[in-house]
Tab-separated table of C-alpha atoms in Angstrom:
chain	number	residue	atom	x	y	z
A	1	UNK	CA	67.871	103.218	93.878
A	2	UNK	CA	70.286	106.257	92.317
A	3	UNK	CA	71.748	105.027	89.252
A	4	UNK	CA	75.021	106.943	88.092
A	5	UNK	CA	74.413	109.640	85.401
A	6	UNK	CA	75.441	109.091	82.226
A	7	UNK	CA	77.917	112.112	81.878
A	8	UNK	CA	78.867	110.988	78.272
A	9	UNK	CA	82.443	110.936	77.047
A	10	UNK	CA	83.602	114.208	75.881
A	11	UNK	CA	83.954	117.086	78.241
A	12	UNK	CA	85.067	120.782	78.374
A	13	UNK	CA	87.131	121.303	82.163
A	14	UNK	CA	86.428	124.956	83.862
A	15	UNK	CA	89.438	125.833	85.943
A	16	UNK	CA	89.019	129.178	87.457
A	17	UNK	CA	91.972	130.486	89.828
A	18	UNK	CA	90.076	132.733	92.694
A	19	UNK	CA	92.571	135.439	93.969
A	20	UNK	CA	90.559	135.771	97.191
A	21	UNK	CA	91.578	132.492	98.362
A	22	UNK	CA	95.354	131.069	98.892
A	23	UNK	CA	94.477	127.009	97.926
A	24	UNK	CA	93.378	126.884	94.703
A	25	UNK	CA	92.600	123.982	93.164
A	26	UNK	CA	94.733	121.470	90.571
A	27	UNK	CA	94.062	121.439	87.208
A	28	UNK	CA	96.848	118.552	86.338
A	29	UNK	CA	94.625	116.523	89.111
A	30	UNK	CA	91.913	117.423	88.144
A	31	UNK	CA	92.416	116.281	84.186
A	32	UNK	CA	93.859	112.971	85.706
A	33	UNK	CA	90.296	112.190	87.913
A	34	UNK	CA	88.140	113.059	84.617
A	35	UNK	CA	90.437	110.562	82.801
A	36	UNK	CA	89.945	108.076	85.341
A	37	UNK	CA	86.342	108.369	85.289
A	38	UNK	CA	86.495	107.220	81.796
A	39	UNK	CA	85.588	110.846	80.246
A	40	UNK	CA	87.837	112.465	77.696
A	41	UNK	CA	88.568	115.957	78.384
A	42	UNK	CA	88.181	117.865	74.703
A	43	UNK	CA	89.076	121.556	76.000
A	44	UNK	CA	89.796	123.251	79.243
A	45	UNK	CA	88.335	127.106	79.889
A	46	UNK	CA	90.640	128.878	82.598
A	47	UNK	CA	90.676	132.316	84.004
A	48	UNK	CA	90.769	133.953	86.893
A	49	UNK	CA	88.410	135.572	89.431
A	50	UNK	CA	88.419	137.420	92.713
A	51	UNK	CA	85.538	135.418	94.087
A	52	UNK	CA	82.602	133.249	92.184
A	53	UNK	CA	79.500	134.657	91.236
A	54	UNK	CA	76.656	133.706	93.341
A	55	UNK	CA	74.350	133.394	90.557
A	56	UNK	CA	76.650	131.571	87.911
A	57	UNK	CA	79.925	131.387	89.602
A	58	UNK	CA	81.506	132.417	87.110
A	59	UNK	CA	80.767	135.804	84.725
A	60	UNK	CA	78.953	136.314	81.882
A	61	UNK	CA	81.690	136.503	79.273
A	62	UNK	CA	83.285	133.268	80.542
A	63	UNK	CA	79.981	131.544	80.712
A	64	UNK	CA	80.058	132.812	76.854
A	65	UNK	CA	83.624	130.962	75.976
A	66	UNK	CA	82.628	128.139	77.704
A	67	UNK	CA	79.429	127.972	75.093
A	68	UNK	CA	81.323	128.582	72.384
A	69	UNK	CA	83.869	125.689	74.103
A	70	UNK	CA	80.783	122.765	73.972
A	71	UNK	CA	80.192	123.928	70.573
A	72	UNK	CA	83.107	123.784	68.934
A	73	UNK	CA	84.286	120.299	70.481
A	74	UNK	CA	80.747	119.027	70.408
A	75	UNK	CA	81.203	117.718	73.873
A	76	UNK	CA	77.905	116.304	76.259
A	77	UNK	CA	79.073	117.681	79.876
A	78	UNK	CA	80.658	120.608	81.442
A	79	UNK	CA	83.103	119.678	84.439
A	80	UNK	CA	84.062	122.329	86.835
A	81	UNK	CA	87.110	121.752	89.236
A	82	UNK	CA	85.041	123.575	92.309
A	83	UNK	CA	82.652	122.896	94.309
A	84	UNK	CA	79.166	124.533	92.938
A	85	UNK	CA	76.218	125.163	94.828
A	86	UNK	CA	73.044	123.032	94.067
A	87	UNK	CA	71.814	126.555	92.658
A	88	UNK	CA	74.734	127.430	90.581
A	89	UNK	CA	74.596	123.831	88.890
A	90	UNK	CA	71.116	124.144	87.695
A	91	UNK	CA	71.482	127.991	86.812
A	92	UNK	CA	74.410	126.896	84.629
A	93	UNK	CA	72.553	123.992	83.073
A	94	UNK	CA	70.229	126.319	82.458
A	95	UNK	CA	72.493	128.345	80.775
A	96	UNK	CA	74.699	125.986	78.556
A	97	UNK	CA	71.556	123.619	77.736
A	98	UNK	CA	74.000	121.240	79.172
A	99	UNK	CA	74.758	118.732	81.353
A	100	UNK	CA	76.549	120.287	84.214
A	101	UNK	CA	78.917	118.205	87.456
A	102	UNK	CA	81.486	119.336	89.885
A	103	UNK	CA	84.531	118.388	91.735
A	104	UNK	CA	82.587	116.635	94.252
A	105	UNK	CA	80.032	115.064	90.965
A	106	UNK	CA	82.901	113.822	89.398
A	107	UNK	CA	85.074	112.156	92.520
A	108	UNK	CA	81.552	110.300	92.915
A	109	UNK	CA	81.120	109.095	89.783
A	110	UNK	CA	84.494	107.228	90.201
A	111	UNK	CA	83.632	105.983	93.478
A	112	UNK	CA	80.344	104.394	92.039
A	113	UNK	CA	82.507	102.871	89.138
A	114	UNK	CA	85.560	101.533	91.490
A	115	UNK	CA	83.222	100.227	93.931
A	116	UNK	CA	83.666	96.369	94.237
A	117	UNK	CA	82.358	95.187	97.384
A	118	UNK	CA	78.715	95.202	99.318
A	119	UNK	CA	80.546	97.689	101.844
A	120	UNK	CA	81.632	100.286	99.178
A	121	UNK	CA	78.978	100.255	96.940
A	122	UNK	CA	76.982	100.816	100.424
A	123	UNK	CA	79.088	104.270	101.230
A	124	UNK	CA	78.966	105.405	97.719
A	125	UNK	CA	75.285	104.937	97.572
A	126	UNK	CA	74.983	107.171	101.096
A	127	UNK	CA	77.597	109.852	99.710
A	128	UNK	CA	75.840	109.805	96.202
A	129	UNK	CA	72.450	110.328	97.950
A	130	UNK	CA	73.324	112.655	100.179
A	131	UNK	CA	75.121	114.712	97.465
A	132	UNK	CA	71.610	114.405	95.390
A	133	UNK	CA	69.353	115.697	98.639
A	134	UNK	CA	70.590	119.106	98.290
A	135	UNK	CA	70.188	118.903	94.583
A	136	UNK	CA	66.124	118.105	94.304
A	137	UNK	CA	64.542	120.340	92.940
A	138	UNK	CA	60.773	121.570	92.551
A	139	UNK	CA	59.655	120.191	89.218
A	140	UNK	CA	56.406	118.557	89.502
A	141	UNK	CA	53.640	121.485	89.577
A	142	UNK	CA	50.872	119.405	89.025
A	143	UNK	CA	50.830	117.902	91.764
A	144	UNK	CA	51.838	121.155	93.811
A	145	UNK	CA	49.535	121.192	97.588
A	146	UNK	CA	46.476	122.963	96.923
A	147	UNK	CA	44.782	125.287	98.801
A	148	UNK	CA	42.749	124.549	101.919
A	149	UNK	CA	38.887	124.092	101.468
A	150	UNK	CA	36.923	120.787	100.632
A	151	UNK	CA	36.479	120.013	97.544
A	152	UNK	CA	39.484	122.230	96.740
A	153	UNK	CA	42.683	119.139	98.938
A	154	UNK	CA	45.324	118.186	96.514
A	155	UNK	CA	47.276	115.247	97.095
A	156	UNK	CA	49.116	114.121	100.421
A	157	UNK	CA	52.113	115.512	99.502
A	158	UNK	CA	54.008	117.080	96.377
A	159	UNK	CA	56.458	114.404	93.927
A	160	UNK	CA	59.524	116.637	95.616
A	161	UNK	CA	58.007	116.118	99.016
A	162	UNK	CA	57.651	112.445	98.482
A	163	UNK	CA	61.349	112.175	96.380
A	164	UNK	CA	62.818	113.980	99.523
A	165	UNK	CA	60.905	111.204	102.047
A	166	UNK	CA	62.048	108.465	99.977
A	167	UNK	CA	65.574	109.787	100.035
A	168	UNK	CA	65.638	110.001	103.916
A	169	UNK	CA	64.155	106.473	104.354
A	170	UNK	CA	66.965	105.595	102.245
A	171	UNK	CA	69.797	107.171	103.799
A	172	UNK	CA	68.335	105.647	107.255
A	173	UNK	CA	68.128	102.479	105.765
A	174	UNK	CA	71.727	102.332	104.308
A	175	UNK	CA	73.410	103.904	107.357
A	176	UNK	CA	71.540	101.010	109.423
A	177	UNK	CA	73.554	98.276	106.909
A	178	UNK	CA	77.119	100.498	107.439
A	179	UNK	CA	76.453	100.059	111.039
A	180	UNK	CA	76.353	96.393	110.622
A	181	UNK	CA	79.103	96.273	108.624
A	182	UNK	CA	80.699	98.042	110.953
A	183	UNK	CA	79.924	95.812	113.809
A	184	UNK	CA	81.127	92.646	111.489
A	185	UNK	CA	84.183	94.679	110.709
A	186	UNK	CA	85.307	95.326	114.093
A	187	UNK	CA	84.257	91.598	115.644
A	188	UNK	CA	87.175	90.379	112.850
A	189	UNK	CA	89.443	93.173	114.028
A	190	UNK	CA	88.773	92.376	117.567
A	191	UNK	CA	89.480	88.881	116.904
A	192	UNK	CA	92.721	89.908	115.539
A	193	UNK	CA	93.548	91.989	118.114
A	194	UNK	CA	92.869	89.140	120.496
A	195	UNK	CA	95.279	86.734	118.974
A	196	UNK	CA	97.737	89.810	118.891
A	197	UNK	CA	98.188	90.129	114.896
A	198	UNK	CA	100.081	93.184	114.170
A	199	UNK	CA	98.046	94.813	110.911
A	200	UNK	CA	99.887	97.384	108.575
A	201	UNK	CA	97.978	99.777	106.294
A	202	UNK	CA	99.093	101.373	103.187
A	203	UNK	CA	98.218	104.658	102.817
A	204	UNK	CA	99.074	107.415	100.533
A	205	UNK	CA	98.098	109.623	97.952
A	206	UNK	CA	95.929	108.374	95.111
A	207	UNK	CA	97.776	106.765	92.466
A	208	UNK	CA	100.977	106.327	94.813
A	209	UNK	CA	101.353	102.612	93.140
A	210	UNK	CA	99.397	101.128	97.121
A	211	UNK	CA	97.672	98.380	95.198
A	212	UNK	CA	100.773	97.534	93.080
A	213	UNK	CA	103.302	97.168	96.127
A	214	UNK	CA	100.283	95.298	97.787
A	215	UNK	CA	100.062	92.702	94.971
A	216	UNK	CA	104.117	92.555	95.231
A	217	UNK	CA	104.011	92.053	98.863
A	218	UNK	CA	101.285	89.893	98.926
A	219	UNK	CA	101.617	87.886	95.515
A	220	UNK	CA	98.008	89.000	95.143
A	221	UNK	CA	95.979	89.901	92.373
A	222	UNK	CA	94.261	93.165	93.779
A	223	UNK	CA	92.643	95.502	90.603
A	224	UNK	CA	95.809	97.897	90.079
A	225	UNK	CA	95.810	100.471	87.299
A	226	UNK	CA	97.618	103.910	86.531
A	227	UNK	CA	94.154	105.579	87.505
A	228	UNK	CA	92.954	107.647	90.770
A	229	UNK	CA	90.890	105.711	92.968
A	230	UNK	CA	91.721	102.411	91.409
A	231	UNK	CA	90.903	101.148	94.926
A	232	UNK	CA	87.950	101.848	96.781
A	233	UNK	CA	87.522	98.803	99.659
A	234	UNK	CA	90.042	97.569	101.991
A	235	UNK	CA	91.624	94.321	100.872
A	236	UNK	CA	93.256	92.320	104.410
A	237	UNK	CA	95.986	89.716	103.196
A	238	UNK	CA	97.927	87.646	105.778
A	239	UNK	CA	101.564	87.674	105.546
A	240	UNK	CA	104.044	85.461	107.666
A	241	UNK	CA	107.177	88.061	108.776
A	242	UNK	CA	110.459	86.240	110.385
A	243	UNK	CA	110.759	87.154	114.399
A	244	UNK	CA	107.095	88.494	114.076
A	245	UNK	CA	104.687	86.110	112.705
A	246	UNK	CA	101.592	86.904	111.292
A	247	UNK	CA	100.523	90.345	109.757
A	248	UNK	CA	97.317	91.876	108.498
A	249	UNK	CA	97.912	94.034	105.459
A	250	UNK	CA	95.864	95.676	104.585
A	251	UNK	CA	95.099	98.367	101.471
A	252	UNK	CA	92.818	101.278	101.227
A	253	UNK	CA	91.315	104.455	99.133
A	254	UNK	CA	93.622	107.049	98.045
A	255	UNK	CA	93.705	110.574	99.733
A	256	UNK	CA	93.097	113.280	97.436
A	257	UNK	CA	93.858	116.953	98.244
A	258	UNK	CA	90.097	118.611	99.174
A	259	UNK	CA	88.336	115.677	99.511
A	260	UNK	CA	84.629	116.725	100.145
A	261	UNK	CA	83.825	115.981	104.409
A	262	UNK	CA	80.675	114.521	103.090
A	263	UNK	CA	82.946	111.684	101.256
A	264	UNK	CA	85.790	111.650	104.123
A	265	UNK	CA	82.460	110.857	106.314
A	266	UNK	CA	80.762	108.228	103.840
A	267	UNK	CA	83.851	106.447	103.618
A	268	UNK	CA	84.696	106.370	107.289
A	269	UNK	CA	84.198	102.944	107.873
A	270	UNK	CA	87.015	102.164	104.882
A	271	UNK	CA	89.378	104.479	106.640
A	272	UNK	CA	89.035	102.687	110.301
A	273	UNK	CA	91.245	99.749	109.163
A	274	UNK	CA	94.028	102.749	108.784
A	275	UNK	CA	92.785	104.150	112.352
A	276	UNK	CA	93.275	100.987	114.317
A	277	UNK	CA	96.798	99.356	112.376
A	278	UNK	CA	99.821	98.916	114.299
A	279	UNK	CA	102.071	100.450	111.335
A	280	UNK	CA	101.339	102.776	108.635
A	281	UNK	CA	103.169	102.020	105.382
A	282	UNK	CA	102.614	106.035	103.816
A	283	UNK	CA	103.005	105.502	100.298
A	284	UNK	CA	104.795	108.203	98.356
A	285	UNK	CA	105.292	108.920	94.492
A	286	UNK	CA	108.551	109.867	94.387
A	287	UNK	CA	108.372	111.187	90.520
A	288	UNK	CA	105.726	113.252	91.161
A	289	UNK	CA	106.368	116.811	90.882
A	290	UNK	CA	103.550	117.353	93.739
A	291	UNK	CA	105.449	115.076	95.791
A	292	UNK	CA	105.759	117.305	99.208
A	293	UNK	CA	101.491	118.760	98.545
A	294	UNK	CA	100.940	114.823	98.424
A	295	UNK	CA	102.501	113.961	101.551
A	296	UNK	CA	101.291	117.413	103.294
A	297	UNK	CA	97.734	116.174	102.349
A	298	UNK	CA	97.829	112.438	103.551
A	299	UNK	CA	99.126	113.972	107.081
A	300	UNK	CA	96.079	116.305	107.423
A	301	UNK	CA	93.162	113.049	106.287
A	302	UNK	CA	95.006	110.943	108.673
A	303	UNK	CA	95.050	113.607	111.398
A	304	UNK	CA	91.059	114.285	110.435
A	305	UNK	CA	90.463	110.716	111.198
A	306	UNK	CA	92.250	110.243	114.207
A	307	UNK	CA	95.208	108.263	112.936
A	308	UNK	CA	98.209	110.295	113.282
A	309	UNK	CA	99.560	108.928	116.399
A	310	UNK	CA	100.023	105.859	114.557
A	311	UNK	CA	104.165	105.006	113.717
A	312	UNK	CA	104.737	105.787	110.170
A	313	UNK	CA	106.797	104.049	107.600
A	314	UNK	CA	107.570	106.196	104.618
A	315	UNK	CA	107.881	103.824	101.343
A	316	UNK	CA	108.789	106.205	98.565
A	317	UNK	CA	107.810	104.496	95.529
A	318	UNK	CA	108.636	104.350	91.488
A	319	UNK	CA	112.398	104.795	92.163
A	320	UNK	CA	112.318	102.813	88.522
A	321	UNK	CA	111.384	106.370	87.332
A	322	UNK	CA	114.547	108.228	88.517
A	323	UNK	CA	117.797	107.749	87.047
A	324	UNK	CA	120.290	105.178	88.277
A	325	UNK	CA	118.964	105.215	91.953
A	326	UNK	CA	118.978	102.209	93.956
A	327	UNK	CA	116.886	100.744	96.782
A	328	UNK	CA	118.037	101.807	100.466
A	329	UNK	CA	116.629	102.899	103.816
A	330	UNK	CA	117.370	105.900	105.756
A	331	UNK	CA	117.172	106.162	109.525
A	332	UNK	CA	116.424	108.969	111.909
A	333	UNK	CA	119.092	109.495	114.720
A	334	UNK	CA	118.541	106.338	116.532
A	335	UNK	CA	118.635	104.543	113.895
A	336	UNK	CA	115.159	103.914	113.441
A	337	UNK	CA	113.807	103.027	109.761
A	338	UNK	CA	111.829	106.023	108.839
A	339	UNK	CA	112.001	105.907	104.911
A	340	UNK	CA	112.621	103.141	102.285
A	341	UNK	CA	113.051	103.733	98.546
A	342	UNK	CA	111.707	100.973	96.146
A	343	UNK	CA	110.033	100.281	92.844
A	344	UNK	CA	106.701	98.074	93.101
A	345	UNK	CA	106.845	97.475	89.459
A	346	UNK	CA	110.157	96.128	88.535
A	347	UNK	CA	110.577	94.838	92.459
A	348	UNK	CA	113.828	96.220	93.552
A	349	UNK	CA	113.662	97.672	97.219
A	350	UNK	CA	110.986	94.972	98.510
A	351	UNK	CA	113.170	92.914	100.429
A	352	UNK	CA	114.882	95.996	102.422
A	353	UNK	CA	111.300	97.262	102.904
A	354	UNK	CA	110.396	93.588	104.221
A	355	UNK	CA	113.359	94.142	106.915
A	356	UNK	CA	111.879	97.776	107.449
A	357	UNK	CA	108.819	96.529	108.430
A	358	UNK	CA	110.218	93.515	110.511
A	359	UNK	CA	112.471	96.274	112.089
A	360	UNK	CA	109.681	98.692	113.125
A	361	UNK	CA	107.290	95.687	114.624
A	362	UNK	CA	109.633	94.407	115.717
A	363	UNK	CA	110.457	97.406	118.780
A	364	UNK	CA	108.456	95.202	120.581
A	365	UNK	CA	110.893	92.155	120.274
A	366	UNK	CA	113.004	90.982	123.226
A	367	UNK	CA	116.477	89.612	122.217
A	368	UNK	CA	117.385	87.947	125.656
A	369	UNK	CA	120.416	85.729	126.683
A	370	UNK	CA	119.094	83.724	129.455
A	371	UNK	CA	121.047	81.882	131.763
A	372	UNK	CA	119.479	78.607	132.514
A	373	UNK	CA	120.079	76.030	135.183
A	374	UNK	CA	119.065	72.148	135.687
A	375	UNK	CA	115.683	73.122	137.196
A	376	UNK	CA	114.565	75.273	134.038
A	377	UNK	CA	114.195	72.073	132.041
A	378	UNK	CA	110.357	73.325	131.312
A	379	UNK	CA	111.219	76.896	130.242
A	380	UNK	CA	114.186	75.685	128.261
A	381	UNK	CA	111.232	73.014	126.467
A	382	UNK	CA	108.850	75.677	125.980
A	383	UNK	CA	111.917	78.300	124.376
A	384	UNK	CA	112.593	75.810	121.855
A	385	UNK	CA	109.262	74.718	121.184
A	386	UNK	CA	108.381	78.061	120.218
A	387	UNK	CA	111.387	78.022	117.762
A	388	UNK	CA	112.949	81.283	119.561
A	389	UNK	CA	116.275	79.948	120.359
A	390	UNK	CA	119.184	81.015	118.350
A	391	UNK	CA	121.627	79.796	120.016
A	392	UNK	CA	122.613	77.615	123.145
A	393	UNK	CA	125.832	76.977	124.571
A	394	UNK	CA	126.568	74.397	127.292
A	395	UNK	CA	128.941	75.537	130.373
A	396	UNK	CA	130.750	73.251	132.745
A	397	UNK	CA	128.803	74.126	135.811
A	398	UNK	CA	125.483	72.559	134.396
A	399	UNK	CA	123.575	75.942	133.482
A	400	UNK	CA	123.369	76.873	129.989
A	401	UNK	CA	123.001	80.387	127.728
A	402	UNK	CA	120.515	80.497	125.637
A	403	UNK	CA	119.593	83.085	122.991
A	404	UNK	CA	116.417	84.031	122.599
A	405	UNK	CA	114.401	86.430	120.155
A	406	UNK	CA	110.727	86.247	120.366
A	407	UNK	CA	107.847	89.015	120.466
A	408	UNK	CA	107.399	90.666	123.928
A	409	UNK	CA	104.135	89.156	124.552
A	410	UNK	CA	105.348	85.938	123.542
A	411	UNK	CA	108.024	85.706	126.095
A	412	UNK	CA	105.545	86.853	129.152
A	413	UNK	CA	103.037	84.059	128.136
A	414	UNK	CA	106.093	81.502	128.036
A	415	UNK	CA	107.697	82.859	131.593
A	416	UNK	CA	103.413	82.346	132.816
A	417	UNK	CA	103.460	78.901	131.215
A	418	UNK	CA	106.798	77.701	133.148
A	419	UNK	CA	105.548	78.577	136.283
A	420	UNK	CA	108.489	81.749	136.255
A	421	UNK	CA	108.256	84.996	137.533
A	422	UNK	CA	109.843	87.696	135.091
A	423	UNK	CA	112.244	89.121	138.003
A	424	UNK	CA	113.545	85.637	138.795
A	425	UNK	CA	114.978	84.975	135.427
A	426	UNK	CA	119.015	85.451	135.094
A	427	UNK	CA	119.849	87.347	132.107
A	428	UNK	CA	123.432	88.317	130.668
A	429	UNK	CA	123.735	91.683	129.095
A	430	UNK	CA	125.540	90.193	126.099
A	431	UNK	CA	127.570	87.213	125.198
A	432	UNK	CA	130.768	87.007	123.556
């Protein structure tokens, strides 16, 4: 139904820093997301305010050098880096005789091109059309509701009543499909959980290089580019991971710093991969200048959607980009993994990552030495059936020691299948 609008491809940016408030927009960002929605930015108009104008949000003079700015590089739309009011759009249209988006026009217009699957292009239909409600406006007077009286009834309803009906059936219809989705979405999740696959999800700031690690962890061929949003749906691959088994991984949007609620809402079902894995990998350009903002804003969307009690791996990527540094993992205190530096381009790193991850699912791994006797024949069968021994050595009084490393889970459903009660097992601290 809502087609994206052809913003043509040369624009003038409007970046105006507001002294009233502290968190000002980014104007490097913001250059990068017109770039990756395929527009060429031809001049930027900056200044600085104490608050917007309600009328034009910004002044009159400034609305005069951003004129002079379309003329002069001939360009077809004016960008803002703000959020405008559905007033303040068409005021400055008005104005300019131009076409007119904003932050939140822009970030959508790069959703609708990144979209890939039925799912996405689903949630950036809803966030495009609810971002277009507020934005109807009354333009068909002749068929404006005429006065009472008979012979004097106009039509049922006005062209913006009957835009703003068809709208609403729409949204209702769409957020019927999302629920499906959902429901599909969580019946494969459940079915996951159910067989007990650990899933990890990379998250991170857009343009952290998630998609290019993914296709280096994965061998896979997901759509990676140096672009924001290059990623839009979640992409599950299966891995295999020594003492753990199978893994979900799985890959998702970029975060972006002020990302409208209205999107962070639409795109909620995207995000609920991230709320329900068993390990976040948090992505991190390392290069980036904006580093610390980057990782300060992933913290507060995963908090928003209920995902920051999840354990966190920090992979701090594009060490390729920093001058004879090499791969290597730091540990807190305990000597947990809590941060690995690697390169997803040129590789380096992805095998100590690997061992990361193995490390952090694997705090649910038992490492037993078991001491077995001549009547544990079916345990011992069932511990090296499941290819969990390590090691086995043979002592003169008949019972044996066997080493054992298997998930948690594993080992109860093993102990259940022998007929053995947990308690009644004899195990040896270590064994020289």
């Amino acid at each position: 139904m809502f087609e994206r609008p052809d913003v043509g491809e040369r624009a003038v940016l409007v970046h105006i820093d507001f002294t009233a408030y502290e968190d000002s927009e980014d104007l490097e960002e913001f250059r990068e997301l017109v770039t990756s929605a395929g527009v060429e930015p031809v001049a930027v108009v900056t200044g600085s305010r104490k608050q917007p104008s309600p009328r034009l949000f910004v002044g009159e003079g400034k609305l005069e050098e951003i004129r002079d700015a379309i003329t002069a590089s001939e360009a077809d739309v004016v960008l803002f880096n703000h959020a405008l009011s559905p007033s303040q759009e068409r005021n400055i249209e008005r104005e300019l005789k131009c076409r007119v988006l904003d932050r939140t026009g822009v970030i959508l217009d790069i959703f609708a091109q990144r979209a890939r699957t039925h799912e996405g292009k689903l949630q950036v239909e809803l966030a495009q059309l609810e971002h277009m409600s507020t934005r109807l406006v009354r333009g068909w007077t002749h068929l404006e509701r005429q006065k009472g009286g008979i012979g004097l009834r106009g039509p049922g309803e006005t062209q913006l009543e009957t835009d703003r009906r068809l709208l609403r059936e729409r949204i209702k219809s769409i957020h019927k499909r999302l629920e499906k989705v959902r429901r599909q979405r969580n019946q494969g999740r459940r079915a996951r959980l159910r067989a007990d696959i650990p899933t990890v999800s990379l998250v991170g700031y857009t343009n952290a290089g998630k998609s290019t690690l993914f296709n280096r962890l994965t061998t896979s061929t997901v759509y990676a580019a140096n672009q924001l949003f290059a990623t839009l749906d979640p992409t599950l691959r299966r891995l295999e991971l020594p003492d753990i088994g199978p893994v979900v991984l799985a890959d998702t949007v970029g975060f972006i710093r002020h990302l409208p609620h209205k999107l962070v809402e639409a795109f909620r079902a995207t995000l609920e991969e991230t709320t329900e894995a068993s390990l976040l990998l948090h992505i991190i350009d390392c290069y980036d200048g904006r580093r610390d903002d980057n990782i300060e804003q992933v913290e507060s969307v995963l908090a928003e959607i209920g995902a920051d009690e999840i354990p966190v791996l920090q992979v701090f990527n594009k060490i390729d980009l920093l001058d004879g540094f090499t791969p290597r993992i730091d540990r807190n205190e305990e000597g947990v993994p809590v941060r690995v530096w690697v390169s997803a381009v040129s590789g380096e790193g992805i095998d100590i990552l690997f061992d990361a991850i193995v490390e952090r699912l694997a705090e649910d791994v038992v490492h037993h030495f078991v001491l077995l006797g001549p009547a544990d024949g079916k345990l011992r069968a069932l511990l090296h059936e499941a290819g969990s021994v390590l090691s086995e050595e043979h002592r003169e009084t008949g019972d044996s020691v066997v080493e054992v490393r298997l998930q948690n889970r594993d080992w109860l459903q093993l102990l259940s299948r022998a007929g053995v009660k947990e308690h009644e097992i004899r195990l040896e601290d270590s064994h020289a």
